[in-house]
Tab-separated table of C-alpha atoms in Angstrom:
chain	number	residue	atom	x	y	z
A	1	UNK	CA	-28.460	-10.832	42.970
A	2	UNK	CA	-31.015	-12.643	40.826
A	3	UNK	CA	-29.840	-11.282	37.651
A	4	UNK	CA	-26.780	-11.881	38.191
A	5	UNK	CA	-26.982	-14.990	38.837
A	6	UNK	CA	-29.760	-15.523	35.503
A	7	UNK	CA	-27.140	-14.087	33.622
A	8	UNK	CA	-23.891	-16.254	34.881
A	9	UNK	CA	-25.525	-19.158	34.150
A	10	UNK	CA	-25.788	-18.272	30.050
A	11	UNK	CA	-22.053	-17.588	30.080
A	12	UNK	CA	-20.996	-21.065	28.689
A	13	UNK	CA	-23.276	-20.542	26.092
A	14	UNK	CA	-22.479	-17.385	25.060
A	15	UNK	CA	-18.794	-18.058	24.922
A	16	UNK	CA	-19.491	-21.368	23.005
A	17	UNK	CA	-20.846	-18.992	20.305
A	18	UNK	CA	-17.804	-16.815	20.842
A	19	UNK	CA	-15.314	-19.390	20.351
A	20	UNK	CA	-17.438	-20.811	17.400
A	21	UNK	CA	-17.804	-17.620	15.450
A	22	UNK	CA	-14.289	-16.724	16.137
A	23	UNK	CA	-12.974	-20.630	14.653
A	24	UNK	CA	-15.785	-19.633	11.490
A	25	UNK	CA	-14.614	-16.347	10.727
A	26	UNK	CA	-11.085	-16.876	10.805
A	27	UNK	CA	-11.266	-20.865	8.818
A	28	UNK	CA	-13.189	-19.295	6.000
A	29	UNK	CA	-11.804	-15.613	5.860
A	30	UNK	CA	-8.289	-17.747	5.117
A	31	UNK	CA	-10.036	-20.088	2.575
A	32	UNK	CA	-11.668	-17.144	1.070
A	33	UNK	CA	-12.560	-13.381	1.960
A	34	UNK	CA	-13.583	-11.571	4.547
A	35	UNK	CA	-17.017	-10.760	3.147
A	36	UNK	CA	-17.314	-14.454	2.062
A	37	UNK	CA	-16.733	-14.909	5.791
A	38	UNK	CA	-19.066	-12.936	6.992
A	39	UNK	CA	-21.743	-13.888	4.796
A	40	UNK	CA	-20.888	-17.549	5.941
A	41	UNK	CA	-21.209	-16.490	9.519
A	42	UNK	CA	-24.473	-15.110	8.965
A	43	UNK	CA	-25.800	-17.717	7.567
A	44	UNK	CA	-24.324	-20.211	9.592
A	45	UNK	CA	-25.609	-18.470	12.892
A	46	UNK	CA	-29.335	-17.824	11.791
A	47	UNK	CA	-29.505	-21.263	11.588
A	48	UNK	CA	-27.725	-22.157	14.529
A	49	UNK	CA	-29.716	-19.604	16.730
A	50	UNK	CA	-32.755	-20.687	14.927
A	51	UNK	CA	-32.391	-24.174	16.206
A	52	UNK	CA	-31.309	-23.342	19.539
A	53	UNK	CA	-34.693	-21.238	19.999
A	54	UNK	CA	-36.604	-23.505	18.969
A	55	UNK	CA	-34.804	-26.703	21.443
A	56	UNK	CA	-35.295	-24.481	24.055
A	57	UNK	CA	-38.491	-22.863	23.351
A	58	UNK	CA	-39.823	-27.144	23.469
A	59	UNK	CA	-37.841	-27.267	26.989
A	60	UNK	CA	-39.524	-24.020	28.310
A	61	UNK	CA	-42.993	-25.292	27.203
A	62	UNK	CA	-41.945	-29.055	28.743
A	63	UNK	CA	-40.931	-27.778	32.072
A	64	UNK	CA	-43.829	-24.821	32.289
A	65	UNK	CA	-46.523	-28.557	32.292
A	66	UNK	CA	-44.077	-30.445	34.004
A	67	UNK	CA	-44.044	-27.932	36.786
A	68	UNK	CA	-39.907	-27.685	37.007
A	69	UNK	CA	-39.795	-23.743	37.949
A	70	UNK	CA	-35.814	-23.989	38.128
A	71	UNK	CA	-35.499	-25.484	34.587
A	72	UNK	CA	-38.106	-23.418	33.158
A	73	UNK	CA	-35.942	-20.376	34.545
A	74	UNK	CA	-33.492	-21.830	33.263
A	75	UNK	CA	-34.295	-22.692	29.769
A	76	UNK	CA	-35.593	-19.015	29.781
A	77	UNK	CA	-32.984	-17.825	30.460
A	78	UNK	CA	-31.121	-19.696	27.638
A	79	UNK	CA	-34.182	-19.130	25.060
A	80	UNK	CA	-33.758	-15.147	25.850
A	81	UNK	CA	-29.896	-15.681	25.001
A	82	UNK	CA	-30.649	-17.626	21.796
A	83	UNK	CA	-33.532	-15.484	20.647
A	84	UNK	CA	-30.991	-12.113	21.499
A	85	UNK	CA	-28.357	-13.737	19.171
A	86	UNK	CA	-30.769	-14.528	16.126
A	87	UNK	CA	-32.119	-11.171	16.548
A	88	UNK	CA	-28.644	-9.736	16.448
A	89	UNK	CA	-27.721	-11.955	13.070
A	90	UNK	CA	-30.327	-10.582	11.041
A	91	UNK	CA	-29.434	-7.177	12.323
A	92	UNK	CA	-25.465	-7.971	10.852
A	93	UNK	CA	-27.194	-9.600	7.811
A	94	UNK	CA	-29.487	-6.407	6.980
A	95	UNK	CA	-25.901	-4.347	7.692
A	96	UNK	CA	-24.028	-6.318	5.676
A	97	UNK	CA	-26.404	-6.308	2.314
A	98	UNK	CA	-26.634	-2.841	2.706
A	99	UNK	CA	-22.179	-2.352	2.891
A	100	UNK	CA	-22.475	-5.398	0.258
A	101	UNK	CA	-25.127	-4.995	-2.173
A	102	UNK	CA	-23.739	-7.417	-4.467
A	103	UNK	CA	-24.160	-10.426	-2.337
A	104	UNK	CA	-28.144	-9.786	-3.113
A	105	UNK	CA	-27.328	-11.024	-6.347
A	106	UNK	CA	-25.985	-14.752	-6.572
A	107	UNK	CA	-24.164	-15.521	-9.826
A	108	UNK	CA	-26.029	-17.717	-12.399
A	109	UNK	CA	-24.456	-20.601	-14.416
A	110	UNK	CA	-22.852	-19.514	-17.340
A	111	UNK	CA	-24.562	-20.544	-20.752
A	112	UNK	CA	-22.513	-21.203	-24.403
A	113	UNK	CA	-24.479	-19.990	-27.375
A	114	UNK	CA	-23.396	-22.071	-30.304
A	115	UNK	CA	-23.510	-20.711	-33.706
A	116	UNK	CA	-23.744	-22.348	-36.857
A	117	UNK	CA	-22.258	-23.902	-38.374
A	118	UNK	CA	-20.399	-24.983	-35.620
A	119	UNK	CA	-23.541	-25.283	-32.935
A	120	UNK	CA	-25.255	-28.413	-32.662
């Protein structure tokens, strides 16, 4: 029953980075690509999950010296959640270099040679 209940509690959060990947995905795979998408998503998500981790990584240490047991379970529980989903992005980020080897490669400015006599 404790499980269960550890894991009900994460559920908004999990579907708020449902919804938001699913909004993400679908904005920029119409403004762009599907890989450009995805690439977007990726980045976009090991930020997001980076931030989250730490926020509640700071709230886990807070409540362990406060002495809040319920929050600390708590923001545990929400740090594992976090922590799972960064985890999981770099896993689709090493997945998608490796379909995409191309996007290892980001395209330089182009350059004009001038010759003369025309060149400055």
């Amino acid at each position: 029953m404790g499980l269960i209940a550890r894991l009900s509690r994460v559920v908004p959060l999990v579907l708020l980075l449902a919804v938001a990947a699913g909004v993400i995905y679908l904005v920029v795979t119409y403004r762009h690509s599907p890989a450009r998408a995805k690439e977007v998503l990726i980045a976009v998500f090991t930020w997001l999950c980076g931030v989250l981790s730490g926020f509640f990584a700071l709230a886990s240490v807070y409540a362990f010296f406060d002495g809040a047991p319920a929050v600390l379970d708590l923001t545990l529980s929400f740090l594992a959640v976090t922590l799972l989903g960064l985890a999981l992005t770099r896993f689709a980020n090493y997945r998608f270099l490796k379909h995409n080897p191309s996007y290892r490669k980001k395209r330089l400015p182009s350059t004009t040679k001038h010759r003369w006599p025309w060149g400055k």
